[in-house]
Amino acid sequence: MADPSVAPRRSLFTKYFCALFAAAVAPLLIASGSEAWFGYHDQRARLNDLLDAEARLAAVKIQDFIEGIRDQLGWTLQLPWSEDSVERRRLDALGLLRQAPAVISLSLVDAAGKERLFVSRIGLNRINRGADLAGTPAVMGARAAGTWFGPVTFRYGSEPFMTIAVAGNRSAVGVAVAEVNLKFIWEEISGIRVGRTGEAFVLDRPGRLVAHPDISLVLRADEAATRPLRALRDAIFLTGLGQAATGQDLAGKTVLAALAQIPGVDWSVIVEQPLAEAFRPIYAALWRTAALLVAGAVLAAVLAYWLTQRMVGPIRLLEDGVARIGAGQLDHRISLGTGDEFERLATRFNAMADELSVSQERSERISRLKRFLAPQVAELVDRIGDDRVLDGRRVEVVVVFCDLRGFTAFSAGAEPETVIGVLREYYDTLQEVVSEHEATLISFHGDGVMVLLNAPVSCSDPALRAVTMARDMQARVQKLLVGWRTLDPRLGFGVGVAMGPATVGRIGSGGRLDYTAIGNVVNLASRLSASAADSETLIDREAAHAIGTHIPLVQLPSRSLKGFDRPVPVFVPVARSSTDTDPSLPAGAEPFYRPAMF
């Protein structure tokens, strides 16, 4: 049995507290985690769309800037060359310089590839210089594709320039070649802002910085310094156009960037935003969620503690009450007013204590009665609840005596342990039979046993019940004798049954009282038992008359018994109906079926 003083490995308070706390906090954690997960992906998708849209918008603006210059060049190629058109073309070229501030110089080449006009903002204008430009990449590219965009070059190692050449719709009108200062793209790029610190920049195909809000970076033309920007562009290409990618900016900060291509010039417009700023709403939401989670966890802990205390408190009270009741304080009662299962359980425990108290009182009463009475009589009095049944009175009873044949000789020669063992087995068997037939075991006298029926409590057909009980005694004791006869073959078992009036009641003095029967019927039953042979049950005439035809009986010759003046009629039960000619009947026995014959 477990020692109740040993504390459990894990208390009920801890189990229920953890379970209730987890039941309250787990949904909060799941909700917060899912909210953070979906919020992150939603914000990432929103930023992807925003940056992609800004990059496309910047690409469109830069493309419009370049196409605007291309269209202006096209207006200078409307008429074929002639001697009287030079002045007009000079005026058109000067007008182009006024309308397109980004154009630094303009060369007009005739159909033969000769330079006919050159105007510049920073150099001398020339007319009919006649330089052969037919083999230059600009003229050849324009004549082949209509429009030619040269690579980005850095004049004086700093300012970015690009050559744009446009061919007329007829070969006679020639080609216009313009040098364009790309610093003017800065106005388009610097106007793009994503959030507070997000910006855009432009890289040409080799990865040189063409435009940046910090124009000094462009003017320095430092390819080593702009290496992170090229790495960022490569990361976007790996991710795929239209998808934002993460990388490092020039300051070493992690940024989220998207890219758009500018057709024709093969430039890349990249729009970036620092990752910390881009996800600031998510971080703020996460902080709010964390604060709510902590508050929820604290509230859950308080509620779990309160609920657990509400649960464990009554359990501890029940535990204490059960311990007291188990220790013998049967008058202790558990007081709980929770109005739930705990209160019903306390009520059950109190009822159990009442029943235990009654049982203890009954046990004590039986113990007191057993000091004076045979155990069966004591239990009978307790069951009836009135000991007046033990008062002396005159009543008709059936007395059964039984004892072992040859036991005196056996006990004289056998070991004490063997004798005690035989008697213990013998008594247990007889007591079991007596209890089954609800008779009263009056006493044991060595190997002799006295049993009483119809007293102290009356019963129906006491004689029939007595004979039935005697037959069961014979059957069971005979089974025991099979083994006992190996110890002494003389052992046997006989029973005597007599019916008649007797005085029954308590008798004795001092600290010992016995319930017994006194009268001639007792002596008769005792003498019949002593006269019975092994496996024989002798019945007197009164009992046989009461049994009637319920059990087949045969009458033996009358026997002279000690203490009786005249021979006593004797009967024995048989296992089946007999006739006068039945050879199984004992010598001198006569069949007996009806009490009327007496």
Coordinates of C-alpha atoms in Angstrom, one line a residue:
M1 CA 0.0 0.0 0.0
A2 CA 1.3 3.4 -0.9
D3 CA 2.4 5.7 1.9
P4 CA 0.0 8.7 1.9
S5 CA 2.7 10.8 3.5
V6 CA 4.8 10.6 0.3
A7 CA 4.1 13.6 -1.9
P8 CA 3.1 12.8 -5.5
R9 CA 5.7 13.4 -8.1
R10 CA 3.6 16.1 -9.6
S11 CA 0.9 17.8 -7.7
L12 CA -2.6 18.2 -9.0
F13 CA -2.3 22.0 -8.7
T14 CA 0.7 22.0 -11.1
K15 CA -1.1 19.7 -13.5
Y16 CA -4.3 21.7 -13.6
F17 CA -2.5 25.0 -13.6
C18 CA -0.4 24.0 -16.6
A19 CA -3.4 22.6 -18.4
L20 CA -5.6 25.7 -17.9
F21 CA -2.7 28.0 -18.6
A22 CA -1.9 26.2 -21.8
A23 CA -5.6 26.1 -22.8
A24 CA -5.7 29.8 -22.6
V25 CA -2.3 30.8 -23.9
A26 CA -2.0 28.2 -26.7
P27 CA -4.9 29.8 -28.8
L28 CA -3.3 33.2 -28.2
L29 CA 0.1 31.9 -29.4
I30 CA -1.5 30.2 -32.4
A31 CA -3.5 33.3 -33.3
S32 CA -0.5 35.6 -32.8
G33 CA 1.8 33.3 -34.8
S34 CA -0.7 33.0 -37.7
E35 CA -1.3 36.8 -37.6
A36 CA 2.4 37.5 -37.8
W37 CA 2.9 34.9 -40.6
F38 CA 0.0 36.1 -42.7
G39 CA 0.8 39.8 -41.9
Y40 CA 4.4 39.3 -43.0
H41 CA 3.4 37.7 -46.3
D42 CA 0.7 40.3 -46.9
Q43 CA 3.1 43.1 -46.2
R44 CA 5.7 41.5 -48.4
A45 CA 3.2 41.2 -51.2
R46 CA 2.1 44.8 -50.7
L47 CA 5.7 46.0 -50.7
N48 CA 6.5 43.9 -53.8
D49 CA 3.6 45.5 -55.7
L50 CA 4.5 49.0 -54.5
L51 CA 8.2 48.7 -55.3
D52 CA 7.5 47.1 -58.7
A53 CA 5.0 49.8 -59.5
E54 CA 7.5 52.6 -58.5
A55 CA 10.2 50.9 -60.6
R56 CA 7.9 50.7 -63.6
L57 CA 6.9 54.3 -63.2
A58 CA 10.5 55.5 -63.0
A59 CA 11.3 53.4 -66.1
V60 CA 8.4 55.0 -68.0
K61 CA 9.6 58.5 -67.0
I62 CA 13.2 57.9 -68.0
Q63 CA 11.9 56.3 -71.2
D64 CA 9.7 59.3 -71.9
F65 CA 12.8 61.6 -71.3
I66 CA 14.9 59.7 -73.8
E67 CA 12.0 59.3 -76.4
G68 CA 11.3 63.1 -76.0
I69 CA 14.9 63.8 -77.1
R70 CA 14.6 61.3 -79.9
D71 CA 11.5 63.0 -81.2
Q72 CA 13.1 66.4 -81.0
L73 CA 16.0 65.1 -83.1
G74 CA 13.5 63.8 -85.6
W75 CA 12.0 67.3 -86.1
T76 CA 15.4 68.5 -87.4
L77 CA 15.3 65.9 -90.2
Q78 CA 12.3 67.0 -92.2
L79 CA 13.9 68.5 -95.4
P80 CA 16.6 67.2 -97.7
W81 CA 19.9 69.1 -97.7
S82 CA 20.4 72.1 -100.0
E83 CA 22.6 75.2 -99.9
D84 CA 19.7 77.5 -99.0
S85 CA 18.5 75.1 -96.1
V86 CA 21.6 75.4 -94.0
E87 CA 20.5 78.5 -92.2
R88 CA 17.1 77.1 -91.5
R89 CA 18.6 73.9 -90.1
R90 CA 20.9 76.0 -87.9
L91 CA 17.9 77.8 -86.5
D92 CA 16.2 74.4 -85.9
A93 CA 19.2 73.1 -84.1
L94 CA 19.5 76.1 -81.8
G95 CA 15.8 75.8 -81.1
L96 CA 16.4 72.1 -80.1
L97 CA 19.1 73.2 -77.7
R98 CA 16.6 75.6 -76.1
Q99 CA 13.8 73.0 -75.9
A100 CA 16.0 70.0 -74.8
P101 CA 18.5 71.3 -72.1
A102 CA 19.9 67.8 -71.8
V103 CA 21.3 67.9 -75.3
I104 CA 24.9 69.3 -75.1
S105 CA 25.7 69.2 -78.8
L106 CA 24.0 68.3 -82.1
S107 CA 25.6 67.2 -85.4
L108 CA 23.6 67.0 -88.6
V109 CA 24.9 64.6 -91.2
D110 CA 23.8 64.6 -94.9
A111 CA 23.0 61.6 -97.0
A112 CA 26.7 61.2 -97.9
G113 CA 27.7 61.0 -94.3
K114 CA 29.3 64.4 -94.3
E115 CA 28.9 66.7 -91.2
R116 CA 27.0 69.7 -92.5
L117 CA 26.1 71.4 -89.2
F118 CA 27.4 71.2 -85.6
V119 CA 26.0 73.3 -82.7
S120 CA 27.1 73.0 -79.1
R121 CA 26.6 74.5 -75.7
I122 CA 30.2 74.1 -74.7
G123 CA 32.1 74.4 -78.0
L124 CA 32.2 76.4 -81.2
N125 CA 29.4 75.9 -83.8
R126 CA 30.5 74.7 -87.2
I127 CA 28.8 74.8 -90.6
N128 CA 29.8 72.7 -93.6
R129 CA 32.9 71.3 -92.0
G130 CA 32.6 68.3 -94.2
A131 CA 34.0 65.7 -91.8
D132 CA 33.2 62.2 -93.0
L133 CA 31.0 60.5 -90.2
A134 CA 29.6 57.8 -92.4
G135 CA 31.6 55.1 -90.7
T136 CA 30.9 56.1 -87.1
P137 CA 28.9 53.7 -85.0
A138 CA 26.2 56.4 -84.4
V139 CA 25.6 57.0 -88.1
M140 CA 25.8 53.4 -89.1
G141 CA 23.5 52.4 -86.2
A142 CA 20.9 55.0 -87.0
R143 CA 20.8 54.2 -90.7
A144 CA 20.4 50.5 -89.7
A145 CA 17.8 50.7 -87.0
G146 CA 16.4 54.3 -87.3
T147 CA 17.5 55.1 -83.8
W148 CA 20.8 54.4 -82.1
F149 CA 21.6 54.7 -78.4
G150 CA 25.3 54.8 -77.6
P151 CA 26.9 53.5 -74.4
V152 CA 27.1 55.6 -71.3
T153 CA 30.4 57.5 -71.1
F154 CA 31.8 59.7 -68.4
R155 CA 33.2 62.9 -69.7
Y156 CA 36.2 64.0 -67.7
G157 CA 35.8 60.8 -65.7
S158 CA 32.7 62.0 -63.9
E159 CA 29.6 63.4 -65.8
P160 CA 27.6 60.7 -67.6
F161 CA 26.8 61.2 -71.3
M162 CA 25.1 59.2 -74.0
T163 CA 25.0 59.6 -77.8
I164 CA 21.7 59.4 -79.5
A165 CA 21.5 59.2 -83.3
V166 CA 18.3 59.4 -85.3
A167 CA 18.0 58.8 -89.1
G168 CA 15.4 60.6 -91.2
N169 CA 12.6 58.7 -92.8
R170 CA 14.4 59.3 -96.1
S171 CA 18.1 58.9 -96.7
A172 CA 18.3 62.3 -98.3
V173 CA 17.5 64.1 -95.1
G174 CA 20.5 62.5 -93.3
V175 CA 21.2 61.7 -89.7
A176 CA 21.0 63.8 -86.4
V177 CA 23.6 62.9 -83.8
A178 CA 23.2 64.4 -80.3
E179 CA 25.3 64.2 -77.1
V180 CA 23.0 64.0 -74.1
N181 CA 24.0 64.9 -70.5
L182 CA 22.4 62.2 -68.3
K183 CA 22.6 64.4 -65.2
F184 CA 19.1 65.6 -66.1
I185 CA 17.7 62.2 -65.3
W186 CA 18.5 63.0 -61.7
E187 CA 15.4 65.1 -61.5
E188 CA 13.3 62.1 -62.4
I189 CA 15.1 59.8 -60.0
S190 CA 15.3 62.1 -57.1
G191 CA 11.5 62.6 -57.2
I192 CA 10.9 59.0 -56.5
R193 CA 10.4 58.2 -52.7
V194 CA 9.2 55.0 -51.2
G195 CA 8.3 55.6 -47.6
R196 CA 10.6 58.0 -45.8
T197 CA 14.0 56.7 -47.0
G198 CA 13.3 54.5 -50.0
E199 CA 14.9 55.7 -53.3
A200 CA 15.6 54.8 -56.9
F201 CA 18.7 54.6 -59.1
V202 CA 19.6 53.6 -62.6
L203 CA 22.3 51.2 -63.8
D204 CA 23.4 50.7 -67.3
R205 CA 24.0 47.3 -68.8
P206 CA 27.6 47.0 -67.5
G207 CA 26.4 48.1 -64.0
R208 CA 27.7 51.7 -63.9
L209 CA 25.6 54.1 -62.0
V210 CA 23.7 56.4 -64.4
A211 CA 21.4 58.2 -62.0
H212 CA 21.1 58.4 -58.3
P213 CA 19.4 60.8 -55.8
D214 CA 22.9 61.4 -54.4
I215 CA 24.4 62.8 -57.7
S216 CA 27.9 62.9 -56.2
L217 CA 27.9 59.1 -56.5
V218 CA 27.2 59.4 -60.2
L219 CA 29.8 62.1 -60.7
R220 CA 32.5 60.1 -59.0
A221 CA 32.0 57.2 -61.4
D222 CA 33.5 54.8 -58.8
E223 CA 32.6 51.3 -60.0
A224 CA 34.1 49.7 -56.8
A225 CA 31.9 51.8 -54.6
T226 CA 28.8 50.9 -56.5
R227 CA 29.5 47.1 -56.4
P228 CA 26.7 46.5 -53.8
L229 CA 24.2 48.0 -56.3
R230 CA 25.2 45.6 -59.0
A231 CA 24.9 42.7 -56.5
L232 CA 21.5 43.9 -55.6
R233 CA 20.5 44.0 -59.3
D234 CA 21.9 40.4 -59.8
A235 CA 19.8 39.2 -56.8
I236 CA 16.7 40.7 -58.4
F237 CA 17.4 39.0 -61.7
L238 CA 17.8 35.7 -59.8
T239 CA 14.5 36.2 -58.1
G240 CA 12.8 37.1 -61.3
L241 CA 11.5 40.4 -62.7
G242 CA 8.4 41.6 -61.0
Q243 CA 9.5 40.1 -57.7
A244 CA 11.2 42.1 -54.9
A245 CA 14.5 40.7 -53.5
T246 CA 16.6 41.6 -50.5
G247 CA 20.2 42.8 -50.6
Q248 CA 22.6 45.4 -49.3
D249 CA 22.6 49.1 -50.3
L250 CA 25.7 51.4 -50.4
A251 CA 25.5 52.0 -46.6
G252 CA 25.4 48.3 -45.9
K253 CA 21.7 48.2 -44.8
T254 CA 19.5 45.4 -45.8
V255 CA 17.0 46.7 -48.4
L256 CA 14.0 45.3 -50.3
A257 CA 14.3 46.2 -54.0
A258 CA 12.4 45.8 -57.3
L259 CA 13.6 46.4 -60.8
A260 CA 12.2 47.5 -64.2
Q261 CA 14.0 47.5 -67.6
I262 CA 14.1 50.5 -69.9
P263 CA 13.8 49.2 -73.5
G264 CA 16.2 50.4 -76.1
V265 CA 19.0 51.7 -73.8
D266 CA 19.0 48.4 -71.7
W267 CA 19.1 50.2 -68.5
S268 CA 17.8 49.0 -65.1
V269 CA 15.7 51.1 -62.8
I270 CA 15.9 49.8 -59.3
V271 CA 13.7 51.1 -56.4
E272 CA 14.7 50.1 -52.9
Q273 CA 13.5 50.6 -49.4
P274 CA 15.3 49.6 -46.1
L275 CA 13.9 46.4 -44.8
A276 CA 13.5 47.8 -41.3
E277 CA 11.4 50.6 -42.6
A278 CA 9.5 48.4 -45.0
F279 CA 8.5 46.0 -42.2
R280 CA 8.0 48.7 -39.5
P281 CA 4.2 48.2 -39.6
I282 CA 4.7 44.5 -39.1
Y283 CA 7.2 45.1 -36.3
A284 CA 4.8 47.5 -34.7
A285 CA 2.0 44.9 -35.1
L286 CA 4.2 42.2 -33.6
W287 CA 5.1 44.4 -30.6
R288 CA 1.4 45.1 -30.1
T289 CA 0.7 41.4 -30.5
A290 CA 3.5 40.5 -28.0
A291 CA 2.1 43.0 -25.5
L292 CA -1.4 41.6 -25.9
L293 CA 0.1 38.1 -25.6
V294 CA 1.9 39.0 -22.4
A295 CA -1.2 40.6 -21.0
G296 CA -3.3 37.6 -22.1
A297 CA -0.7 35.2 -20.5
V298 CA -0.8 37.1 -17.3
L299 CA -4.6 37.1 -17.3
A300 CA -4.5 33.4 -18.2
A301 CA -2.1 32.7 -15.3
V302 CA -4.3 34.6 -12.9
L303 CA -7.4 32.8 -14.1
A304 CA -5.7 29.4 -14.1
Y305 CA -4.4 30.0 -10.6
W306 CA -7.9 31.0 -9.4
L307 CA -9.6 28.1 -11.1
T308 CA -7.0 25.7 -9.9
Q309 CA -7.3 26.9 -6.3
R310 CA -11.1 26.6 -6.6
M311 CA -10.5 23.0 -7.7
V312 CA -7.6 22.0 -5.5
G313 CA -9.0 23.6 -2.3
P314 CA -12.0 21.3 -2.1
I315 CA -9.9 18.3 -3.1
R316 CA -7.5 19.1 -0.2
L317 CA -10.5 19.5 2.1
L318 CA -11.8 16.1 0.9
E319 CA -8.4 14.6 1.3
D320 CA -8.2 15.8 4.9
G321 CA -11.7 14.6 5.7
V322 CA -11.1 11.2 4.2
A323 CA -7.8 10.9 6.2
R324 CA -9.6 11.8 9.4
I325 CA -12.4 9.3 8.7
G326 CA -9.8 6.7 7.8
A327 CA -8.1 7.4 11.1
G328 CA -11.2 6.5 12.9
Q329 CA -12.8 9.9 13.4
L330 CA -16.2 8.7 12.2
D331 CA -17.9 11.7 13.7
H332 CA -16.0 14.0 11.4
R333 CA -18.0 15.5 8.5
I334 CA -16.8 17.3 5.4
S335 CA -18.4 20.7 4.9
L336 CA -18.4 21.9 1.3
G337 CA -20.8 24.4 -0.2
T338 CA -19.5 24.6 -3.8
G339 CA -22.8 23.4 -5.3
D340 CA -21.0 21.2 -7.8
E341 CA -19.6 17.6 -8.0
F342 CA -17.3 18.3 -5.1
E343 CA -20.2 19.0 -2.8
R344 CA -21.9 15.8 -4.0
L345 CA -18.7 13.9 -3.4
A346 CA -18.4 15.4 0.1
T347 CA -22.0 14.3 0.8
R348 CA -21.1 10.8 -0.4
F349 CA -18.1 10.7 1.9
N350 CA -20.3 11.9 4.8
A351 CA -22.8 9.2 4.0
M352 CA -19.9 6.7 3.9
A353 CA -18.8 7.9 7.3
D354 CA -22.3 7.4 8.7
E355 CA -22.4 3.9 7.3
L356 CA -19.0 3.2 8.7
S357 CA -20.1 4.5 12.1
V358 CA -23.2 2.2 12.0
S359 CA -21.0 -0.7 10.8
Q360 CA -18.5 0.0 13.6
E361 CA -21.3 0.1 16.2
R362 CA -22.7 -3.2 14.7
S363 CA -19.3 -4.8 14.8
E364 CA -18.7 -3.7 18.4
R365 CA -22.2 -4.9 19.3
I366 CA -21.5 -8.3 17.7
S367 CA -18.1 -8.5 19.5
R368 CA -19.9 -7.8 22.8
L369 CA -22.5 -10.5 22.0
K370 CA -19.8 -13.0 21.0
R371 CA -18.4 -12.7 24.5
F372 CA -21.7 -14.3 25.7
L373 CA -23.2 -16.1 22.7
A374 CA -22.2 -18.3 19.9
P375 CA -21.1 -16.3 16.8
Q376 CA -24.1 -17.4 14.7
V377 CA -26.5 -16.4 17.5
A378 CA -24.7 -13.1 18.0
E379 CA -25.0 -12.3 14.3
L380 CA -28.6 -13.3 14.3
V381 CA -29.4 -11.0 17.2
D382 CA -27.6 -8.2 15.4
R383 CA -29.5 -8.9 12.1
I384 CA -32.8 -8.9 13.9
G385 CA -31.9 -5.9 16.0
D386 CA -33.7 -7.2 19.1
D387 CA -32.0 -9.4 21.7
R388 CA -35.4 -10.3 23.3
V389 CA -35.3 -13.3 21.0
L390 CA -32.7 -14.7 23.4
D391 CA -35.0 -14.6 26.4
G392 CA -35.9 -17.9 27.9
R393 CA -39.1 -19.5 26.5
R394 CA -40.7 -22.8 25.7
V395 CA -40.7 -23.7 22.0
E396 CA -40.8 -26.7 19.7
V397 CA -37.3 -27.1 18.2
V398 CA -35.3 -29.5 16.1
V399 CA -32.0 -30.4 17.6
V400 CA -29.2 -31.9 15.4
F401 CA -26.2 -33.6 17.0
C402 CA -23.2 -34.9 15.1
D403 CA -19.8 -36.3 15.9
L404 CA -17.0 -38.3 14.5
R405 CA -16.8 -42.1 15.0
G406 CA -13.5 -43.3 16.4
F407 CA -12.2 -39.8 17.0
T408 CA -11.2 -40.5 20.6
A409 CA -8.9 -43.3 19.6
F410 CA -7.5 -41.3 16.7
S411 CA -6.8 -38.2 18.8
A412 CA -5.0 -40.4 21.4
G413 CA -2.5 -41.7 18.9
A414 CA -2.1 -38.8 16.4
E415 CA 0.1 -35.8 16.6
P416 CA -1.5 -32.7 18.1
E417 CA -0.9 -30.7 14.9
T418 CA -2.7 -33.4 12.9
V419 CA -5.7 -33.5 15.4
I420 CA -6.0 -29.8 15.3
G421 CA -5.8 -29.7 11.5
V422 CA -8.6 -32.4 11.2
L423 CA -10.8 -30.5 13.6
R424 CA -10.3 -27.2 11.9
E425 CA -11.2 -28.6 8.5
Y426 CA -14.2 -30.5 10.2
Y427 CA -15.5 -27.4 11.9
D428 CA -15.1 -25.2 8.8
T429 CA -17.1 -27.7 6.7
L430 CA -19.9 -28.0 9.3
Q431 CA -20.2 -24.3 9.9
E432 CA -20.4 -23.7 6.2
V433 CA -23.3 -26.2 5.9
V434 CA -25.1 -24.7 8.9
S435 CA -24.9 -21.2 7.5
E436 CA -26.2 -22.4 4.1
H437 CA -29.3 -23.8 5.8
E438 CA -29.7 -20.8 8.1
A439 CA -29.5 -22.9 11.3
T440 CA -28.0 -21.9 14.6
L441 CA -24.7 -23.4 15.6
I442 CA -25.0 -23.7 19.4
S443 CA -21.7 -25.3 20.4
F444 CA -18.6 -27.4 19.6
H445 CA -17.7 -30.1 22.1
G446 CA -14.5 -31.8 20.9
D447 CA -15.7 -33.6 17.7
G448 CA -19.4 -33.1 18.7
V449 CA -21.5 -30.3 17.3
M450 CA -25.0 -29.1 18.4
V451 CA -27.2 -27.3 15.9
L452 CA -30.6 -25.8 16.6
L453 CA -33.5 -25.0 14.2
N454 CA -36.6 -23.0 14.9
A455 CA -34.9 -21.1 17.7
P456 CA -34.1 -18.4 18.5
V457 CA -35.9 -17.4 15.2
S458 CA -38.7 -19.6 14.0
C459 CA -38.5 -21.1 10.5
S460 CA -40.8 -23.1 8.2
D461 CA -40.5 -26.9 8.1
P462 CA -37.6 -27.1 10.6
A463 CA -37.6 -30.9 10.6
L464 CA -37.3 -31.0 6.8
R465 CA -34.6 -28.4 6.8
A466 CA -32.7 -30.3 9.6
V467 CA -32.7 -33.6 7.6
T468 CA -31.7 -31.8 4.4
M469 CA -28.9 -30.2 6.4
A470 CA -27.9 -33.5 7.9
R471 CA -27.6 -35.1 4.5
D472 CA -25.4 -32.2 3.3
M473 CA -23.3 -32.7 6.4
Q474 CA -22.9 -36.4 5.6
A475 CA -22.0 -35.7 2.0
R476 CA -19.3 -33.2 2.8
V477 CA -17.8 -34.9 5.8
Q478 CA -17.7 -38.2 4.0
K479 CA -15.5 -36.5 1.3
L480 CA -13.2 -35.4 4.1
L481 CA -13.1 -38.9 5.6
V482 CA -11.7 -40.2 2.3
G483 CA -8.5 -38.4 3.2
W484 CA -8.7 -38.8 6.9
R485 CA -9.0 -42.6 6.8
T486 CA -5.4 -42.7 5.6
L487 CA -4.6 -41.4 9.1
D488 CA -7.0 -43.8 10.9
P489 CA -9.4 -46.1 9.0
R490 CA -11.7 -46.2 12.0
L491 CA -12.9 -42.7 11.6
G492 CA -16.5 -42.2 10.6
F493 CA -19.4 -39.6 11.0
G494 CA -22.9 -40.0 12.5
V495 CA -25.8 -37.6 12.9
G496 CA -28.8 -37.6 15.2
V497 CA -32.0 -35.5 14.6
A498 CA -34.8 -35.0 17.2
M499 CA -37.8 -32.8 17.4
G500 CA -39.8 -31.7 20.4
P501 CA -40.4 -29.0 23.0
A502 CA -37.5 -27.4 24.8
T503 CA -36.6 -24.4 26.9
V504 CA -34.3 -22.1 24.9
G505 CA -32.6 -19.0 26.0
R506 CA -29.5 -17.4 27.5
I507 CA -27.8 -19.3 30.3
G508 CA -24.6 -18.8 32.2
S509 CA -23.1 -16.5 34.8
G510 CA -20.4 -13.8 35.2
G511 CA -18.7 -12.8 32.0
R512 CA -19.9 -15.7 29.9
L513 CA -23.4 -16.4 28.6
D514 CA -24.5 -19.1 26.2
Y515 CA -27.6 -19.5 24.1
T516 CA -28.8 -23.1 24.4
A517 CA -31.7 -25.5 24.6
I518 CA -32.7 -27.7 27.6
G519 CA -35.1 -30.6 27.5
N520 CA -35.6 -34.2 26.6
V521 CA -35.3 -33.5 22.9
V522 CA -31.7 -32.4 23.4
N523 CA -30.8 -35.6 25.2
L524 CA -32.6 -37.6 22.5
A525 CA -30.7 -36.0 19.7
S526 CA -27.4 -36.5 21.5
R527 CA -28.2 -40.2 22.1
L528 CA -29.2 -40.8 18.5
S529 CA -26.0 -39.2 17.3
A530 CA -24.0 -41.4 19.6
S531 CA -25.9 -44.5 18.4
A532 CA -25.5 -43.7 14.7
A533 CA -23.0 -45.7 12.7
D534 CA -20.7 -44.2 10.1
S535 CA -22.6 -42.3 7.4
E536 CA -25.8 -42.9 9.2
T537 CA -28.4 -40.2 10.2
L538 CA -30.9 -41.3 12.9
I539 CA -34.2 -39.4 13.2
D540 CA -36.7 -39.7 16.0
R541 CA -40.4 -40.3 15.4
E542 CA -41.5 -36.6 15.9
A543 CA -39.1 -35.3 13.2
A544 CA -40.1 -38.2 10.9
H545 CA -43.8 -37.3 11.4
A546 CA -43.0 -33.7 10.6
I547 CA -41.1 -34.6 7.4
G548 CA -43.9 -36.7 6.0
T549 CA -43.4 -37.7 2.4
H550 CA -41.0 -34.9 1.5
I551 CA -38.0 -37.3 2.1
P552 CA -38.2 -41.1 1.8
L553 CA -37.6 -42.6 5.3
V554 CA -37.2 -46.1 6.5
Q555 CA -37.9 -47.3 10.1
L556 CA -35.2 -49.2 11.9
P557 CA -35.8 -51.5 14.9
S558 CA -36.4 -49.5 18.1
R559 CA -33.3 -48.9 20.0
S560 CA -32.6 -48.7 23.7
L561 CA -30.9 -45.5 24.5
K562 CA -29.2 -44.4 27.7
G563 CA -31.6 -42.3 29.9
F564 CA -34.7 -43.6 28.2
D565 CA -36.9 -46.2 29.9
R566 CA -38.4 -47.7 26.7
P567 CA -36.9 -48.4 23.3
V568 CA -37.0 -45.4 21.0
P569 CA -38.4 -45.7 17.4
V570 CA -35.6 -44.7 14.9
F571 CA -35.8 -43.7 11.3
V572 CA -33.2 -43.1 8.5
P573 CA -33.5 -41.2 5.3
V574 CA -32.8 -43.0 2.0
A575 CA -31.7 -41.6 -1.3
R576 CA -34.8 -42.9 -3.3
S577 CA -38.2 -44.5 -2.7
S578 CA -38.0 -48.0 -1.3
T579 CA -40.3 -51.0 -1.1
D580 CA -40.7 -53.8 1.4
T581 CA -38.7 -56.0 -0.9
D582 CA -35.8 -53.5 -1.5
P583 CA -32.7 -55.4 -0.7
S584 CA -30.9 -52.2 0.1
L585 CA -32.8 -51.7 3.3
P586 CA -31.0 -52.5 6.6
A587 CA -31.9 -55.7 8.3
G588 CA -35.2 -55.4 10.1
A589 CA -35.9 -52.0 8.5
E590 CA -39.4 -51.2 7.3
P591 CA -40.3 -48.5 4.7
F592 CA -41.9 -45.4 6.1
Y593 CA -43.8 -42.9 3.9
R594 CA -46.7 -41.4 5.7
P595 CA -46.8 -39.8 9.1
A596 CA -50.3 -41.1 9.5
M597 CA -49.1 -44.6 10.3
F598 CA -48.0 -43.3 13.7

